[in-house]
Amino acid sequence: MSDVEALACTLDEAARDVRAIPKLTDTAELDVATAYAVQRRVIERRLARHERPAGVKMGFTSKAKMVQMGVHDVIWGLLTDAMLVESHVEVDRLIHPRIEPEIAYLIGRPVRSPADVDAAVAGVAVGFEVLDSRYLDFSFTLPDVIADNASAAGYGVGAWHEPRDVSNVGMLMEIDGRVVQTGSSAAILGDPMRSLRAAARLSEQAGIVLEPGQVVLAGAATAAVPLPKGVHVRVTASGLGSVEVTT
Ligand code: OOG
Ligand code: MG
């Protein structure tokens, strides 16, 4: 078994067994390119279990997230249809889940490179991401978190709206009616559209086409918060409405 295969297997099994593991760089040498190869293998294992590609999620596109996690490069992870949360998250299936507010784009035409982006946006929505690092204490280096599919565990999106300027919309996250995070979409690289362009650059590099119907999560506007069992979370973005989830 190659290193990439073995590392992907370790991460995939940690997620399936709901068991935190030491970060890979404790025992393996891992550069960014190899980490992305591991990420790809983790997703291929899920696709072999009949999950389908659903888009991508951008990571560390806001200062709040960089500071929270100590990582300073924009990365991505790959979404599958099984990660889509309709209205409820079973947190018992997760190790130490967190939730964060996101802006989501709906892809309407294939995106192969940044040149495709402007004509490709079919909709925009408020969203949330459920994160669950497979690593002990939610602690990692840049290659670790890339290999672990950027901590992706689940995502939800509110109603899609016509494409519009969302460069500075107020965002709010509430748990059981209590405000736990506030921010602005401007925290996402100054404008979440920049994150979409970054996604298109990564697509070009990886040879991955973002297909119509797929979603791009532009990245959290604020730090993430722990997601306990038995709560109701609402994320609101000014002009885009709300999206809700229970645990
Ligand atoms: C990594 C994922 C970062 C974002 O929106 O910045 C991310 C993590 O925080 O564990 O999803
Ligand atoms: Mg995120």
Short mmCIF file of C-alpha atoms and ligand atoms in Angstrom, two decimals:
data_model
loop_
_atom_site.label_atom_id
_atom_site.label_comp_id
_atom_site.label_asym_id
_atom_site.label_seq_id
_atom_site.Cartn_x
_atom_site.Cartn_y
_atom_site.Cartn_z
CA MET A 1 0.00 0.00 0.00
CA SER A 2 1.37 3.43 -0.87
CA ASP A 3 1.78 6.05 1.82
CA VAL A 4 -1.04 8.07 0.30
CA GLU A 5 -3.38 5.10 0.38
CA ALA A 6 -2.46 4.21 3.97
CA LEU A 7 -2.91 7.78 5.21
CA ALA A 8 -6.24 8.13 3.40
CA CYS A 9 -7.40 4.85 4.93
CA THR A 10 -6.41 6.05 8.42
CA LEU A 11 -8.40 9.28 8.03
CA ASP A 12 -11.40 7.59 6.46
CA GLU A 13 -11.58 4.99 9.22
CA ALA A 14 -11.19 7.62 11.96
CA ALA A 15 -14.27 9.40 10.56
CA ARG A 16 -16.27 6.18 10.22
CA ASP A 17 -15.30 4.96 13.70
CA VAL A 18 -15.88 8.45 15.24
CA ARG A 19 -12.42 8.29 16.80
CA ALA A 20 -9.81 11.08 16.93
CA ILE A 21 -6.30 10.18 15.74
CA PRO A 22 -2.89 11.82 16.20
CA LYS A 23 -2.14 14.23 13.39
CA LEU A 24 -0.37 12.62 10.44
CA THR A 25 2.69 14.91 10.66
CA ASP A 26 3.48 13.45 14.11
CA THR A 27 4.72 10.33 12.32
CA ALA A 28 4.81 11.02 8.56
CA GLU A 29 6.46 13.59 6.35
CA LEU A 30 3.72 15.34 4.46
CA ASP A 31 4.02 18.19 1.98
CA VAL A 32 1.07 20.12 0.58
CA ALA A 33 1.00 18.24 -2.75
CA THR A 34 0.98 14.85 -1.03
CA ALA A 35 -1.65 16.11 1.42
CA TYR A 36 -3.94 16.97 -1.49
CA ALA A 37 -3.32 13.50 -2.94
CA VAL A 38 -4.43 12.02 0.41
CA GLN A 39 -7.53 14.27 0.41
CA ARG A 40 -8.40 13.07 -3.09
CA ARG A 41 -8.06 9.43 -1.99
CA VAL A 42 -10.24 10.02 1.07
CA ILE A 43 -12.97 11.33 -1.24
CA GLU A 44 -12.48 8.54 -3.78
CA ARG A 45 -13.14 6.05 -0.98
CA ARG A 46 -16.41 7.83 -0.25
CA LEU A 47 -17.34 7.91 -3.96
CA ALA A 48 -16.71 4.15 -4.04
CA ARG A 49 -19.43 3.93 -1.35
CA HIS A 50 -21.84 5.61 -3.79
CA GLU A 51 -21.51 9.18 -2.58
CA ARG A 52 -21.48 11.79 -5.34
CA PRO A 53 -19.39 14.97 -5.80
CA ALA A 54 -21.40 18.00 -4.62
CA GLY A 55 -18.88 20.84 -4.87
CA VAL A 56 -16.06 22.29 -2.81
CA LYS A 57 -15.50 24.22 0.41
CA MET A 58 -12.90 26.90 0.80
CA GLY A 59 -10.96 27.12 4.05
CA PHE A 60 -9.05 29.88 5.84
CA THR A 61 -10.44 32.65 3.64
CA SER A 62 -11.07 34.84 6.68
CA LYS A 63 -8.72 36.26 9.28
CA ALA A 64 -11.02 34.97 12.04
CA LYS A 65 -10.50 31.38 10.86
CA MET A 66 -6.77 31.78 10.29
CA VAL A 67 -6.35 33.11 13.80
CA GLN A 68 -8.62 30.47 15.35
CA MET A 69 -6.80 27.56 13.73
CA GLY A 70 -3.27 28.98 13.31
CA VAL A 71 -3.23 28.28 9.56
CA HIS A 72 -2.61 31.07 7.06
CA ASP A 73 -3.11 29.65 3.56
CA VAL A 74 -6.31 29.36 1.57
CA ILE A 75 -7.14 25.68 1.04
CA TRP A 76 -10.08 23.65 -0.17
CA GLY A 77 -11.89 20.44 0.61
CA LEU A 78 -14.26 18.37 -1.53
CA LEU A 79 -17.98 18.03 -0.72
CA THR A 80 -20.15 14.99 -1.39
CA ASP A 81 -23.93 14.69 -1.43
CA ALA A 82 -23.81 12.68 1.81
CA MET A 83 -22.47 15.76 3.61
CA LEU A 84 -25.56 17.83 2.77
CA VAL A 85 -27.57 18.52 5.92
CA GLU A 86 -31.31 18.97 5.33
CA SER A 87 -32.41 20.05 8.80
CA HIS A 88 -30.74 17.83 11.42
CA VAL A 89 -27.18 16.78 12.28
CA GLU A 90 -26.58 13.56 14.19
CA VAL A 91 -23.70 14.83 16.34
CA ASP A 92 -23.16 11.39 17.90
CA ARG A 93 -21.69 10.39 14.52
CA LEU A 94 -19.04 13.13 14.85
CA ILE A 95 -15.92 13.43 17.03
CA HIS A 96 -15.95 17.08 18.19
CA PRO A 97 -18.20 18.99 15.78
CA ARG A 98 -18.18 22.74 15.26
CA ILE A 99 -20.40 24.98 13.17
CA GLU A 100 -19.66 28.20 11.30
CA PRO A 101 -21.53 30.67 9.08
CA GLU A 102 -20.79 30.57 5.34
CA ILE A 103 -21.73 32.19 2.04
CA ALA A 104 -22.58 29.60 -0.63
CA TYR A 105 -22.56 29.88 -4.42
CA LEU A 106 -24.53 27.68 -6.80
CA ILE A 107 -22.63 26.79 -9.97
CA GLY A 108 -24.71 27.15 -13.16
CA ARG A 109 -22.07 26.48 -15.83
CA PRO A 110 -18.91 24.36 -15.74
CA VAL A 111 -15.94 26.07 -14.05
CA ARG A 112 -12.54 24.90 -15.24
CA SER A 113 -10.54 28.07 -14.53
CA PRO A 114 -10.99 31.59 -13.09
CA ALA A 115 -12.08 32.88 -16.53
CA ASP A 116 -15.31 30.85 -16.17
CA VAL A 117 -16.34 32.31 -12.82
CA ASP A 118 -18.27 35.46 -13.72
CA ALA A 119 -20.73 33.65 -16.01
CA ALA A 120 -20.98 30.60 -13.78
CA VAL A 121 -22.80 31.87 -10.69
CA ALA A 122 -26.44 30.73 -10.75
CA GLY A 123 -27.29 31.63 -7.18
CA VAL A 124 -26.09 32.76 -3.80
CA ALA A 125 -27.27 31.72 -0.35
CA VAL A 126 -26.50 31.88 3.33
CA GLY A 127 -25.10 28.58 4.56
CA PHE A 128 -23.39 26.83 7.41
CA GLU A 129 -20.60 24.34 7.63
CA VAL A 130 -20.26 21.56 10.19
CA LEU A 131 -16.59 20.87 10.81
CA ASP A 132 -15.13 17.81 12.49
CA SER A 133 -11.37 17.46 12.51
CA ARG A 134 -10.37 13.82 12.65
CA TYR A 135 -7.35 14.91 14.73
CA LEU A 136 -7.04 14.92 18.50
CA ASP A 137 -7.91 18.29 20.07
CA PHE A 138 -8.88 19.72 16.64
CA SER A 139 -5.20 20.55 16.24
CA PHE A 140 -3.18 20.29 13.02
CA THR A 141 -0.63 21.77 10.62
CA LEU A 142 -1.49 22.96 7.09
CA PRO A 143 -0.72 19.59 5.38
CA ASP A 144 -2.64 17.71 8.10
CA VAL A 145 -5.82 19.71 7.61
CA ILE A 146 -5.57 19.48 3.81
CA ALA A 147 -5.24 15.68 4.01
CA ASP A 148 -8.27 15.64 6.35
CA ASN A 149 -10.41 17.28 3.64
CA ALA A 150 -10.26 20.65 5.42
CA SER A 151 -12.19 19.20 8.40
CA ALA A 152 -15.34 18.90 6.24
CA ALA A 153 -18.22 16.99 7.83
CA GLY A 154 -21.45 18.60 6.66
CA TYR A 155 -23.00 21.69 5.16
CA GLY A 156 -26.39 23.31 4.72
CA VAL A 157 -27.67 26.09 2.48
CA GLY A 158 -30.67 28.37 2.74
CA ALA A 159 -32.90 29.38 -0.18
CA TRP A 160 -30.96 30.31 -3.32
CA HIS A 161 -31.18 33.94 -4.42
CA GLU A 162 -30.39 35.55 -7.77
CA PRO A 163 -26.68 36.32 -8.09
CA ARG A 164 -25.98 39.63 -6.37
CA ASP A 165 -23.26 41.61 -4.65
CA VAL A 166 -22.67 39.96 -1.27
CA SER A 167 -19.34 41.68 -0.62
CA ASN A 168 -20.53 43.18 2.66
CA VAL A 169 -23.61 41.57 4.19
CA GLY A 170 -24.09 41.25 7.92
CA MET A 171 -23.99 37.68 9.25
CA LEU A 172 -25.32 36.29 12.49
CA MET A 173 -25.22 32.85 14.09
CA GLU A 174 -27.58 31.97 16.94
CA ILE A 175 -27.75 28.86 19.11
CA ASP A 176 -31.09 28.42 20.89
CA GLY A 177 -31.82 32.09 20.21
CA ARG A 178 -28.58 33.33 21.73
CA VAL A 179 -26.19 35.19 19.40
CA VAL A 180 -22.87 33.29 19.32
CA GLN A 181 -21.13 34.95 16.35
CA THR A 182 -21.61 38.10 14.30
CA GLY A 183 -19.62 39.29 11.32
CA SER A 184 -19.65 40.43 7.74
CA SER A 185 -19.18 38.55 4.48
CA ALA A 186 -16.43 41.12 3.81
CA ALA A 187 -14.33 39.07 6.22
CA ILE A 188 -14.11 36.44 3.43
CA LEU A 189 -11.14 37.76 1.41
CA GLY A 190 -12.80 41.19 1.26
CA ASP A 191 -15.55 39.71 -0.97
CA PRO A 192 -16.66 36.05 -1.13
CA MET A 193 -16.39 36.28 -4.96
CA ARG A 194 -12.61 36.31 -4.45
CA SER A 195 -12.97 32.98 -2.72
CA LEU A 196 -14.92 31.64 -5.69
CA ARG A 197 -12.07 32.76 -7.96
CA ALA A 198 -9.60 31.02 -5.67
CA ALA A 199 -11.74 27.87 -5.96
CA ALA A 200 -11.56 28.15 -9.74
CA ARG A 201 -7.76 28.46 -9.56
CA LEU A 202 -7.56 25.32 -7.43
CA SER A 203 -9.93 23.57 -9.88
CA GLU A 204 -7.62 24.41 -12.75
CA GLN A 205 -4.58 23.15 -10.84
CA ALA A 206 -6.30 19.95 -9.75
CA GLY A 207 -8.00 19.29 -13.09
CA ILE A 208 -11.35 19.20 -11.32
CA VAL A 209 -14.35 20.76 -13.07
CA LEU A 210 -17.01 22.42 -10.89
CA GLU A 211 -20.21 21.19 -12.51
CA PRO A 212 -23.64 22.86 -12.77
CA GLY A 213 -25.66 22.16 -9.63
CA GLN A 214 -22.58 21.99 -7.43
CA VAL A 215 -21.98 24.29 -4.47
CA VAL A 216 -18.96 26.33 -3.43
CA LEU A 217 -18.76 27.28 0.23
CA ALA A 218 -16.72 30.49 0.25
CA GLY A 219 -15.45 30.04 3.82
CA ALA A 220 -16.57 31.08 7.26
CA ALA A 221 -16.98 34.77 8.03
CA THR A 222 -16.32 34.18 11.76
CA ALA A 223 -14.60 31.64 13.99
CA ALA A 224 -16.41 28.30 14.41
CA VAL A 225 -18.21 27.35 17.65
CA PRO A 226 -18.73 23.90 19.24
CA LEU A 227 -21.92 22.16 18.12
CA PRO A 228 -23.48 20.30 21.07
CA LYS A 229 -26.36 17.82 21.03
CA GLY A 230 -29.95 19.01 21.44
CA VAL A 231 -29.66 22.57 20.13
CA HIS A 232 -31.19 24.68 17.39
CA VAL A 233 -28.84 26.78 15.25
CA ARG A 234 -29.84 29.61 12.96
CA VAL A 235 -27.49 31.42 10.58
CA THR A 236 -28.74 34.64 8.99
CA ALA A 237 -27.19 36.85 6.31
CA SER A 238 -28.69 40.23 5.61
CA GLY A 239 -30.81 40.03 2.42
CA LEU A 240 -30.30 36.27 2.06
CA GLY A 241 -32.59 35.05 4.85
CA SER A 242 -31.71 32.25 7.25
CA VAL A 243 -30.83 28.59 7.37
CA GLU A 244 -31.58 26.44 10.40
CA VAL A 245 -30.44 23.13 11.78
CA THR A 246 -31.11 21.03 14.87
CA THR A 247 -28.80 18.54 16.55
C1 OOG B 1 -10.58 23.89 8.74
C2 OOG B 1 -11.67 24.36 7.81
C3 OOG B 1 -11.69 25.87 7.56
C4 OOG B 1 -13.25 27.75 6.76
O1 OOG B 1 -14.41 28.06 6.44
O2 OOG B 1 -12.35 28.57 6.92
C5 OOG B 1 -12.98 26.30 6.98
C6 OOG B 1 -10.91 24.01 10.21
O3 OOG B 1 -11.20 25.11 10.69
O4 OOG B 1 -10.85 22.97 10.89
O5 OOG B 1 -13.85 25.53 6.68
MG MG B 2 -15.81 26.47 6.47
#
